[in-house]
Coordinates of C-alpha atoms in Angstrom, one line a residue:
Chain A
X1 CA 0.0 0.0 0.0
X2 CA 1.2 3.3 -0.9
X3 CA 0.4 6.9 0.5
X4 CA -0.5 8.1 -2.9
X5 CA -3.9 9.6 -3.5
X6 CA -5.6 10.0 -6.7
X7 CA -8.2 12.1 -8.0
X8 CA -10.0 12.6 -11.2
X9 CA -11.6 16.0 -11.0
X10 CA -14.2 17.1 -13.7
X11 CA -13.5 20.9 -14.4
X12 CA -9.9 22.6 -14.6
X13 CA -11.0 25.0 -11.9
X14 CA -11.9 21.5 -10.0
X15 CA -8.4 20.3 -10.4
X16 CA -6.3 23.7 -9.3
X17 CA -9.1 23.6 -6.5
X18 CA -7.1 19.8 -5.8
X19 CA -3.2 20.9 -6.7
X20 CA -3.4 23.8 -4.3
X21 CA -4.6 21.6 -1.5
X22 CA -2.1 18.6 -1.8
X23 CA 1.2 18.3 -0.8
X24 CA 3.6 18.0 -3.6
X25 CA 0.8 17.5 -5.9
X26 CA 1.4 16.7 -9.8
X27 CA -1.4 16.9 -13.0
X28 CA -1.5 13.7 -14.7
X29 CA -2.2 13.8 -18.9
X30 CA -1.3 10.6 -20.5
X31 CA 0.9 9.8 -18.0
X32 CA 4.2 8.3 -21.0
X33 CA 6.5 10.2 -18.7
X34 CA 5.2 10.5 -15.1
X35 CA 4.2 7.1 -14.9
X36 CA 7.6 5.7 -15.5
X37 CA 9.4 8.0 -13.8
X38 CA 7.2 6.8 -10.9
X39 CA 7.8 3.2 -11.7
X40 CA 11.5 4.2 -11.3
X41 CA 11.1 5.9 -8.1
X42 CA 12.7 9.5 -9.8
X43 CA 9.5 11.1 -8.4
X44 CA 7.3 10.4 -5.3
X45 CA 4.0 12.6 -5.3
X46 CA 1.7 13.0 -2.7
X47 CA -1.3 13.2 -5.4
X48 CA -2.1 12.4 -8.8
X49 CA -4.5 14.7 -10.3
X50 CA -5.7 13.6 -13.6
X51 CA -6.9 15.7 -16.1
X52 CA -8.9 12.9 -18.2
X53 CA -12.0 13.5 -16.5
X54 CA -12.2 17.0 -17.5
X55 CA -14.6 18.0 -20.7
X56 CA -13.3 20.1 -23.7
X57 CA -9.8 19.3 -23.6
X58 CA -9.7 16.8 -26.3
X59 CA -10.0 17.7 -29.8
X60 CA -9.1 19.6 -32.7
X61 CA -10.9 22.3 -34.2
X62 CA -10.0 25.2 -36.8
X63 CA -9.6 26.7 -40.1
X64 CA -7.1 28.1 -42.8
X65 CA -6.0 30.3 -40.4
X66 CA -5.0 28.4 -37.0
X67 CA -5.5 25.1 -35.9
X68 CA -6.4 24.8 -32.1
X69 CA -5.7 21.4 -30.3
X70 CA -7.0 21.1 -26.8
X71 CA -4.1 20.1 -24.6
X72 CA -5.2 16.2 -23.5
X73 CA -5.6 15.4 -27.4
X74 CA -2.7 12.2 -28.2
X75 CA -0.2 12.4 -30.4
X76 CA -1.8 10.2 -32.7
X77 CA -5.0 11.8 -32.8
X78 CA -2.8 14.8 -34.8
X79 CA -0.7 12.8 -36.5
X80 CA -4.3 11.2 -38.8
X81 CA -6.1 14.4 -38.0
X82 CA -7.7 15.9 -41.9
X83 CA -7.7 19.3 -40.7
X84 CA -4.3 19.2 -39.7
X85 CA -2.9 17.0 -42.5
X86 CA -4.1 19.5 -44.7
X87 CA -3.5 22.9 -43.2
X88 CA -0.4 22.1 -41.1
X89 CA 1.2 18.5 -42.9
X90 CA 4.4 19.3 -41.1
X91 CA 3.2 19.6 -37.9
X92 CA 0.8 16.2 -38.4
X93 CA 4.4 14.7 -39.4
X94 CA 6.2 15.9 -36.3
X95 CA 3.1 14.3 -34.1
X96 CA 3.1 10.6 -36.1
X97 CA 7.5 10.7 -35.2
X98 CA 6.9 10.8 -31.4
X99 CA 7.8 7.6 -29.4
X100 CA 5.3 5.0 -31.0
X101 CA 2.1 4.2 -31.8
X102 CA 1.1 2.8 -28.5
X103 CA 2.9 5.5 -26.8
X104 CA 0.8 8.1 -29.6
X105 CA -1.7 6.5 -28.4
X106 CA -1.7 8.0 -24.9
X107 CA 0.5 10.4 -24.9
X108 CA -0.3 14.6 -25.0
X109 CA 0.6 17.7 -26.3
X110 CA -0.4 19.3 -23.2
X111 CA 1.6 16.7 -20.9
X112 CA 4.8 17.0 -23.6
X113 CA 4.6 21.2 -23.1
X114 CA 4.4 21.4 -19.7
X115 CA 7.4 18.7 -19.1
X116 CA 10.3 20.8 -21.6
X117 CA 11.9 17.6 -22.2
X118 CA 15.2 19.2 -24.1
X119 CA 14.5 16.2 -26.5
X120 CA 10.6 16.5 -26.8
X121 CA 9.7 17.3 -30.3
X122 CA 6.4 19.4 -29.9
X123 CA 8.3 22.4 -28.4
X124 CA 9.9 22.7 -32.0
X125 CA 6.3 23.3 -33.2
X126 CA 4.8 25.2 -31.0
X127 CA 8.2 27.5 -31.1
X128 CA 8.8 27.3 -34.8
X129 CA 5.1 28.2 -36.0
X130 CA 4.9 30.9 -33.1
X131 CA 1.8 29.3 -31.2
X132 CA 0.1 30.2 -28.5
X133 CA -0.6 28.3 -25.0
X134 CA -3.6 29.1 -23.8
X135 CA -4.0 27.9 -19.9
X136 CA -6.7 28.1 -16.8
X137 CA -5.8 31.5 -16.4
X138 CA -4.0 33.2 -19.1
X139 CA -2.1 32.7 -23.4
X140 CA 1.6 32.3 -23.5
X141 CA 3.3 33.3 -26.1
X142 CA 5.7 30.4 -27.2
X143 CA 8.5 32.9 -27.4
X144 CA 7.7 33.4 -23.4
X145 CA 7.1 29.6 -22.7
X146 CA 10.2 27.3 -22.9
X147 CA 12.4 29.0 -19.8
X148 CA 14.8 26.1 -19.5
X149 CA 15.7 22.8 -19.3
X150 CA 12.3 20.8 -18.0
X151 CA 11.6 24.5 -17.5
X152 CA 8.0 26.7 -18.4
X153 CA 6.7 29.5 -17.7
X154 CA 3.7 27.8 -16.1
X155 CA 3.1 29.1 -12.2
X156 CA 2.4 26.4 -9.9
X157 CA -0.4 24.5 -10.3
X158 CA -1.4 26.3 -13.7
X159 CA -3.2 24.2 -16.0
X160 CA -2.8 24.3 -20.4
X161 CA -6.1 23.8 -21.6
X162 CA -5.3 24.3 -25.7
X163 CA -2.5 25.5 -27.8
X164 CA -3.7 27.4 -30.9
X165 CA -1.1 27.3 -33.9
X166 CA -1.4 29.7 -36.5
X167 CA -1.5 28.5 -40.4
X168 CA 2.0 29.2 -41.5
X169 CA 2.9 29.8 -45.6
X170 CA 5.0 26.6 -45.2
X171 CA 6.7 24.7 -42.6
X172 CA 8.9 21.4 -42.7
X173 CA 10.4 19.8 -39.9
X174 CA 13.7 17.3 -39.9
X175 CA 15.0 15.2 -37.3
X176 CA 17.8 12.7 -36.3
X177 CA 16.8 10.2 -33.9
X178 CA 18.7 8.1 -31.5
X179 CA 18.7 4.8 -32.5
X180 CA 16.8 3.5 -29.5
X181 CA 15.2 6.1 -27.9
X182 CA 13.7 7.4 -31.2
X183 CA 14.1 10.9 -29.6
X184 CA 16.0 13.3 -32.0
X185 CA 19.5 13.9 -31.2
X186 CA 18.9 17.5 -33.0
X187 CA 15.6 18.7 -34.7
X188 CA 14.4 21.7 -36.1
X189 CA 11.0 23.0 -37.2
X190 CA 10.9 25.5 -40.3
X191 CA 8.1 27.9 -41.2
X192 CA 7.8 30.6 -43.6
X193 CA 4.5 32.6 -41.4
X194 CA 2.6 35.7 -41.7
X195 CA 6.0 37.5 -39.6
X196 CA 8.5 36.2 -41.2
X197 CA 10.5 33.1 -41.8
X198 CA 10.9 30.7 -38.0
X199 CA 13.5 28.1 -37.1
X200 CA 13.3 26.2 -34.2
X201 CA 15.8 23.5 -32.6
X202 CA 15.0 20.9 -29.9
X203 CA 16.7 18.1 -28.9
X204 CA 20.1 20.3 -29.5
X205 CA 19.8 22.5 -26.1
X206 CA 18.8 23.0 -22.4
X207 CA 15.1 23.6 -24.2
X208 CA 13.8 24.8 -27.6
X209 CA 15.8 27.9 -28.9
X210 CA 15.0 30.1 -31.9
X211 CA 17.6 30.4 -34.8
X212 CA 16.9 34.2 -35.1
X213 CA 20.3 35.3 -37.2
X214 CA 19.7 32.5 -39.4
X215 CA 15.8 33.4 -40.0
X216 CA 17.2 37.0 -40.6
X217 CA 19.0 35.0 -43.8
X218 CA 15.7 33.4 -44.7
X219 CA 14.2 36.6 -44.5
X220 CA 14.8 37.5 -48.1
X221 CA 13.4 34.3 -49.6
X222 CA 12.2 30.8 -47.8
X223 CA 15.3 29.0 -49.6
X224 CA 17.6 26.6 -48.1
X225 CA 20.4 27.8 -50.5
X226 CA 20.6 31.0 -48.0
X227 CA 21.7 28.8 -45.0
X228 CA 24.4 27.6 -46.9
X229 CA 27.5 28.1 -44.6
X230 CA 25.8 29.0 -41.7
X231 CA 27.5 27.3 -38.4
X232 CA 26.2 27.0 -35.1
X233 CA 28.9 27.2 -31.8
X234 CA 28.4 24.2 -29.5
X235 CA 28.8 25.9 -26.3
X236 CA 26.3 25.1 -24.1
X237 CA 24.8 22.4 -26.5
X238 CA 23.6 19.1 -24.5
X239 CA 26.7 16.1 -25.3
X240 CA 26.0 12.6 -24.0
X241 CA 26.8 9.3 -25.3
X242 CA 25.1 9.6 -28.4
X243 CA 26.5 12.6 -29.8
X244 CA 29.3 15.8 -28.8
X245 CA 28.0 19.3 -28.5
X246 CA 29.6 19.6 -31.9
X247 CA 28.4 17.1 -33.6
X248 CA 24.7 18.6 -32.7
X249 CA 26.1 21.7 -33.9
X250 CA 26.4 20.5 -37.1
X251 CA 23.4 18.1 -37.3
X252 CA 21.2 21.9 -36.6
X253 CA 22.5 22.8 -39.4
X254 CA 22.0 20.2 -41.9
X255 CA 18.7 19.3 -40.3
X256 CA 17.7 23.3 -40.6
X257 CA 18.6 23.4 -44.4
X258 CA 16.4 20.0 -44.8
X259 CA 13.7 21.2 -43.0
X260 CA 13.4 24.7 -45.0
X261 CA 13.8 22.7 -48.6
X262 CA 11.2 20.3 -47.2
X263 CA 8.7 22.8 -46.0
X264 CA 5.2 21.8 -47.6
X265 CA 2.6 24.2 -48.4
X266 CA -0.3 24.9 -46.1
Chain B
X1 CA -5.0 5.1 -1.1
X2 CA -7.1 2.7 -2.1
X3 CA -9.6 3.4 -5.6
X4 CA -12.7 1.4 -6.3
X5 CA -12.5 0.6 -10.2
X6 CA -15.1 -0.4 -12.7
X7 CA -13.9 -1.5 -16.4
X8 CA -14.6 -4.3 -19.1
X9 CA -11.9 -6.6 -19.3
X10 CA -12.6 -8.9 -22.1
X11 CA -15.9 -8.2 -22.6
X12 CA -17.1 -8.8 -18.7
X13 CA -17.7 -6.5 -16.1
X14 CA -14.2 -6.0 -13.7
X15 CA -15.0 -4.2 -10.3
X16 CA -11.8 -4.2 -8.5
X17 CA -10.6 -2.4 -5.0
X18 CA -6.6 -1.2 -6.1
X19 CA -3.9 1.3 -5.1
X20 CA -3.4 4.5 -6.8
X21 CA -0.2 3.0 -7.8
X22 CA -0.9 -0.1 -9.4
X23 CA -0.3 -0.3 -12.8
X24 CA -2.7 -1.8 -15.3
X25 CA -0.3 -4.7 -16.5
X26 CA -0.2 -5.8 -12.0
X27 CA -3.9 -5.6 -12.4
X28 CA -4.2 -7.7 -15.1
X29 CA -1.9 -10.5 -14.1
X30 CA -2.0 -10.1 -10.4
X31 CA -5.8 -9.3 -9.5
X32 CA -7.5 -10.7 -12.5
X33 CA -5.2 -13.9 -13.3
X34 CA -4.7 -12.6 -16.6
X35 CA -0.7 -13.7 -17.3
X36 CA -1.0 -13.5 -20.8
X37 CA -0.1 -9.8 -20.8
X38 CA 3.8 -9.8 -20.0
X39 CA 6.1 -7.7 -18.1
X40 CA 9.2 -7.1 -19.6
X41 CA 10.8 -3.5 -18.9
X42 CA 8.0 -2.2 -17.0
X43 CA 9.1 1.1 -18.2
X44 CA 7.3 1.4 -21.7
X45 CA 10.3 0.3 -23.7
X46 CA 9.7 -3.0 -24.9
X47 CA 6.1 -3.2 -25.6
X48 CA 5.5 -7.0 -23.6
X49 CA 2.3 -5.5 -21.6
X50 CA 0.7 -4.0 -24.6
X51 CA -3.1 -4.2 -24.6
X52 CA -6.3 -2.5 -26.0
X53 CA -7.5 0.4 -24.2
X54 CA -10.9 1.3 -25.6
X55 CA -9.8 -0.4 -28.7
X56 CA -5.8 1.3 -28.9
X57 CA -3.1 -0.2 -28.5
X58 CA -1.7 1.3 -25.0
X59 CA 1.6 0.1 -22.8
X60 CA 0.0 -1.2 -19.9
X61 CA 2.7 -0.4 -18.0
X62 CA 2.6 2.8 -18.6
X63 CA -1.3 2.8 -17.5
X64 CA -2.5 3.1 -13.8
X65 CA -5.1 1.1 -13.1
X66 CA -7.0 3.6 -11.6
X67 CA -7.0 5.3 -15.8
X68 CA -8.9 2.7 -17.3
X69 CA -12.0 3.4 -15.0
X70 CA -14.9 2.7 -17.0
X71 CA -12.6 1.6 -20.0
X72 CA -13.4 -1.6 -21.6
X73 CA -9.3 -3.6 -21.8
X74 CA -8.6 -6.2 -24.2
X75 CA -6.1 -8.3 -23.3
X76 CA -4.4 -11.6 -25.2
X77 CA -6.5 -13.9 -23.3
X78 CA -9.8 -11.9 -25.3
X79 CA -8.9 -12.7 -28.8
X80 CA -9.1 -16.8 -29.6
X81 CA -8.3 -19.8 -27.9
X82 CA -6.7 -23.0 -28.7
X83 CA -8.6 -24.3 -31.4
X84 CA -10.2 -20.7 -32.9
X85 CA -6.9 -18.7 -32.9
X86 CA -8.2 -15.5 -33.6
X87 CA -6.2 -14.5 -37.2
X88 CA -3.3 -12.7 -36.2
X89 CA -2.1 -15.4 -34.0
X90 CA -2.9 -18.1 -36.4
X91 CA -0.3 -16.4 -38.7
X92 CA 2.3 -16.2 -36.0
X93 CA 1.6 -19.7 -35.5
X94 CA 2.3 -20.5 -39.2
X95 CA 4.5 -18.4 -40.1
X96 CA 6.9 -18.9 -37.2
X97 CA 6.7 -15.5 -35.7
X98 CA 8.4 -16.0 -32.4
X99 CA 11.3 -17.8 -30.8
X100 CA 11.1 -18.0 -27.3
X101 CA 7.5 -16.3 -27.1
X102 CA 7.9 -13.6 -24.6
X103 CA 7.3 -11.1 -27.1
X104 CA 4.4 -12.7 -28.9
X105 CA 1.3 -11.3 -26.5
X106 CA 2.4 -7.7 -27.2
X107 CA 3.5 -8.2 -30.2
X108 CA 0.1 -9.6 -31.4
X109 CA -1.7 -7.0 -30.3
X110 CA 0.5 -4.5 -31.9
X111 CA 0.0 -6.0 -35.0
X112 CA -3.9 -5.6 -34.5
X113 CA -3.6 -1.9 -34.2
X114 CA -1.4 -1.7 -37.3
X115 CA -3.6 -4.3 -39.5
X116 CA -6.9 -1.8 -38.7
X117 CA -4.6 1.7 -39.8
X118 CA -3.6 -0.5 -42.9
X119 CA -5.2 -3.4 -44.3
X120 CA -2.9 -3.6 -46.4
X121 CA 0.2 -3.0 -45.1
X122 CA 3.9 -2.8 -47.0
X123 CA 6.8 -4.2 -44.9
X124 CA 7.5 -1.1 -43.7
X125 CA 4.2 0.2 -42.2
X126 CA 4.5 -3.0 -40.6
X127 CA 7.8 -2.4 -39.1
X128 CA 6.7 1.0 -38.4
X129 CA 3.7 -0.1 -36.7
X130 CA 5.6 -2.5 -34.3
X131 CA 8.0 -0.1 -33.5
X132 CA 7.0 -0.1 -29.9
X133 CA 8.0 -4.1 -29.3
X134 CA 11.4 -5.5 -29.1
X135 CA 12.2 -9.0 -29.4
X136 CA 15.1 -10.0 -27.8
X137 CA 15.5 -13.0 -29.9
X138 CA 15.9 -10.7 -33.1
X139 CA 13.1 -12.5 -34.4
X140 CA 11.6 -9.8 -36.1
X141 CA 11.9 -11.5 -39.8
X142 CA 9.4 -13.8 -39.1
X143 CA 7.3 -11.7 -37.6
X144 CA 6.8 -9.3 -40.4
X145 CA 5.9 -11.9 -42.5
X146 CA 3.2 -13.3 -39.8
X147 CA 1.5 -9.4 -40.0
X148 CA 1.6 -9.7 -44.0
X149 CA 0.2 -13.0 -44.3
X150 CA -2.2 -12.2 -41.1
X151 CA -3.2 -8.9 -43.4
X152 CA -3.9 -11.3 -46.9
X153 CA -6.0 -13.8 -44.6
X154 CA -8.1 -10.7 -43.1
X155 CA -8.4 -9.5 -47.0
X156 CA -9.8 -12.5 -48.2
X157 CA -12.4 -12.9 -45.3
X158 CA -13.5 -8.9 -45.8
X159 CA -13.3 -9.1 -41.8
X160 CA -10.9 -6.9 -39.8
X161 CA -8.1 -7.6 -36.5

């Protein structure tokens, strides 16, 4: 028997009610990172609030001009969505890469945001097409969001309830996994939008970063030919057994020039 | 703490006192009796414990118990027995797909997911669609062809995994 205590509130006002009376409370989404990390003792909660019992926060809904996903929706359920195979293709590509289809299956976008893995691959998105994170009590930009490594600009206790992505001109988005994790060693997400061209790296850093001089080089034309030569330094680059700082350095680059040439239409 | 739990396991009704830590997979083979569903990692690696969840392929040891309230589970056990092997595992049967059989559980029910995205699958939807099992014995020849010839039998009947 264990001490923990689990609740399955029905309203997001309902489950802040819950976080701010617990102990070292945490939200529970799909639960493909917070239930291992339990199983491995790396976390010991007093409560488990899970957000599944909560209406509204499932689904996709939009138009040509943004495509809003409510925050509990899986991974899969974007990856085969219509609307955003056809508005956003990249951004239905980036959702069918994560982990696999049993962990699509479960897994969230809202759970993926709020952890910051360095290596999670919906930050790119939500960073490269400028989205917005919309929570139980106020929108985030994602320039504001990502703060640092496993790092948000969520307050305690706050809640993402949807993240609304606006319809870029094009996007693309080009990764290198590790061989067994399947997370990418470096990624970046590409979109030409309605303020200007948007490059954004994950899996490279502490958290997501923006490649702002080398959008400034996209900014006269959405062309991969204009990275050419571009480097990246690898200080302060994440290095582990699978790959140097610089050796991420230069995958960002060759993934950013194959995501750009890549970028399909909205 | 502990959670009273309704859900459908196999197609009959599961009530079930657990606690807020127990993971699907422990309810399965340690409340229920159900050992068909295997542990391997118990870390959502290896895809040994994978079940249907509300007719998806989930790790279920990477589901709390207390989640699949009012869920309906699907486990090995609920697809054929002995003499009516339900398709897939017919093919693995034929076609050889496993070697020492720990695998097998999950991987059958993996390959039911992947054979209702695509009927008709090329060998690489098929490896795509199993990404989420491992076989240790490197078997994985064998099991690819067990999903294709599992897909041409489901073709020829008109009857889906």
């Amino acid at each position: 028997m264990t001490g923990l205590r689990y609740h399955r509130p029905d309203s997001l006002t309902a489950a802040a009610e819950l976080f701010a009376a617990g102990d070292d409370p945490r939200y529970l989404a799909g639960g493909q990172t917070l239930v291992p990390v339990l199983r491995l003792r790396l976390d010991a909660p007093s409560d488990l609030i899970d957000l599944a019992g909560i209406d509204g926060l499932v689904g996709i809904s939009g138009d040509r001009r943004e495509i809003v996903v409510g925050a509990m929706t899986p991974h899969g359920i974007v990856a085969n969505d219509a609307l955003v195979r056809e508005h956003i293709p990249a951004l239905a590509g980036l959702a069918g890469a994560i982990g696999d289809p049993q962990v699509r299956n479960r897994g969230t976008i809202g759970g993926s945001l709020a952890n910051s893995d360095p290596a999670a691959d919906w930050p790119a998105a939500v960073l490269g097409l400028g989205a917005t994170v919309h929570t139980d009590r106020r929108a985030i930009a994602a320039d504001d969001f990502f703060t640092g490594l496993f790092e948000t600009a969520l307050e305690t206790g706050e809640i993402i309830a949807r993240i609304v992505f606006p319809v870029p001109r094009r996007a693309g988005y080009a990764r290198v996994p590790a061989p067994a994790s399947g997370f990418p060693l470096a990624a970046v997400f590409a979109a030409e939008t309605a303020g200007g061209p948007r490059l954004a790296v994950t899996g490279a850093g502490p958290c997501v970063f923006r490649l702002t001089e080398w959008e400034e080089a996209l900014s006269g034309g959405f062309d991969a030919g204009r990275l050419a030569g571009l480097a990246l330094a690898a200080d302060g680059l994440n290095h582990d057994h699978h790959a140097s700082a610089a050796y991420r350095a230069h995958l960002v680059a060759v993934m950013a020039r194959r995501a750009v040439a890549g970028a399909a239409p909205s | 703490m502990t959670v009273d739990i309704r859900l459908t396991v196999n197609g009959a009704p599961v009530h079930a006192a657990v606690d807020a830590a127990v993971l699907l997979v422990d309810l399965l083979r340690e409340h229920l009796g159900l050992t068909g569903t295997h542990v391997g990692c118990e870390t959502g690696h290896c895809g040994a414990c994978t079940v249907e969840l509300d007719g998806r392929a989930v790790k279920a040891c990477t589901v709390l118990a207390v989640q699949a309230e009012g869920a309906s589970v699907t486990t090995i056990e609920g697809l054929g027995d002995p003499d009516a092997l339900d398709p897939v595992q017919a093919a693995f049967r034929e076609h050889h797909g496993l070697q020492c059989g720990f695998c097998t559980p999950g991987m059958v029910m993996a390959a039911r997911e992947l054979l209702r995205r695509h009927p008709a699958p090329s060998d690489e939807d098929i490896r795509r669609g199993l990404d989420g099992n491992l076989c240790r014995c490197t078997g994985y020849h064998n099991i690819v062809a067990a999903v294709r010839a599992a897909a041409a039998d489901l073709g020829r009947d008109g009857q889906g995994p």
